[in-house]
Amino acid sequence: MFHRGTRFIIDNVLFSTKSRRNLQSFKNIHRNEYPIEIVNDNGIEYLHIVSNVYAKKQILEKLHVLYSSLYYTSISTIEM
């Protein structure tokens, strides 16, 4: 689950509770049918995960870009 509550499913994942960082690919976001957009807001780049319901775009998540060109967010695990 993303910081703002957006849930998505990742199959075949390796997870370590001792790891402070984990990488996700855009493929996992697309598999859950979430469109993404790269947005430049006052010189700061963000990745938006959006929802298009009834032709209305809603920003579900806003991920910040790091200097290394990776996008940063916190993700919580949900036990199934």
Coordinates of C-alpha atoms in Angstrom, one line a residue:
M1 CA 0.0 0.0 0.0
F2 CA 1.3 3.4 -0.9
H3 CA 1.5 6.3 1.5
R4 CA -1.9 7.8 0.5
G5 CA -3.6 4.4 0.7
T6 CA -3.4 3.2 -2.9
R7 CA -3.3 -0.6 -2.9
F8 CA -1.7 -2.8 -5.5
I9 CA -0.7 -6.4 -5.8
I10 CA 2.9 -7.6 -6.5
D11 CA 3.3 -11.3 -7.4
N12 CA 6.5 -13.3 -6.7
V13 CA 8.2 -10.7 -4.5
L14 CA 11.2 -11.1 -2.2
F15 CA 10.9 -9.0 0.9
S16 CA 13.4 -8.5 3.8
T17 CA 12.2 -6.8 7.0
K18 CA 15.8 -5.8 7.7
S19 CA 16.1 -3.9 4.3
R20 CA 15.6 -0.2 4.5
R21 CA 14.9 0.1 0.8
N22 CA 13.2 -1.9 -1.9
L23 CA 12.9 -1.3 -5.6
Q24 CA 9.7 -1.5 -7.6
S25 CA 9.3 -1.4 -11.3
F26 CA 6.7 0.6 -13.3
K27 CA 5.6 -2.8 -14.6
N28 CA 4.0 -3.6 -11.1
I29 CA 2.1 -0.3 -11.2
H30 CA 0.9 -1.0 -14.8
R31 CA -0.2 -4.6 -13.9
N32 CA -2.5 -3.1 -11.4
E33 CA -4.0 -0.9 -14.1
Y34 CA -2.8 2.4 -12.7
P35 CA -1.7 5.0 -15.4
I36 CA 1.4 7.1 -14.5
E37 CA 2.5 10.6 -15.5
I38 CA 5.7 12.4 -15.2
V39 CA 5.0 16.0 -14.1
N40 CA 7.3 19.0 -13.7
D41 CA 6.0 21.4 -11.0
N42 CA 8.0 24.6 -10.6
G43 CA 11.2 22.8 -11.7
I44 CA 10.6 19.8 -9.4
E45 CA 9.8 16.4 -11.1
Y46 CA 7.2 14.1 -9.8
L47 CA 5.7 10.8 -10.8
H48 CA 1.9 10.8 -10.5
I49 CA -0.1 7.5 -10.2
V50 CA -3.5 8.4 -11.5
S51 CA -7.0 7.0 -11.7
N52 CA -9.3 7.8 -14.6
V53 CA -12.8 7.1 -13.4
Y54 CA -15.7 8.4 -15.5
A55 CA -13.3 10.5 -17.6
K56 CA -12.1 12.3 -14.5
K57 CA -8.4 12.2 -13.6
Q58 CA -7.6 11.8 -9.9
I59 CA -4.0 11.9 -8.6
L60 CA -3.7 8.9 -6.2
E61 CA 0.0 9.2 -5.4
K62 CA 2.7 11.8 -5.9
L63 CA 6.2 10.3 -5.9
H64 CA 9.3 12.6 -5.5
V65 CA 12.3 12.2 -7.8
L66 CA 15.8 11.8 -6.3
Y67 CA 19.0 13.2 -7.8
S68 CA 19.7 9.6 -9.0
S69 CA 16.5 9.8 -11.2
L70 CA 14.7 7.2 -9.0
Y71 CA 11.3 8.0 -7.6
Y72 CA 10.8 7.8 -3.8
T73 CA 7.8 6.8 -1.7
S74 CA 7.1 4.7 1.3
I75 CA 5.1 1.5 0.9
S76 CA 3.5 -0.5 3.7
T77 CA 3.0 -4.2 3.4
I78 CA -0.3 -5.9 3.9
E79 CA -0.4 -9.5 5.0
M80 CA -2.7 -11.8 3.0

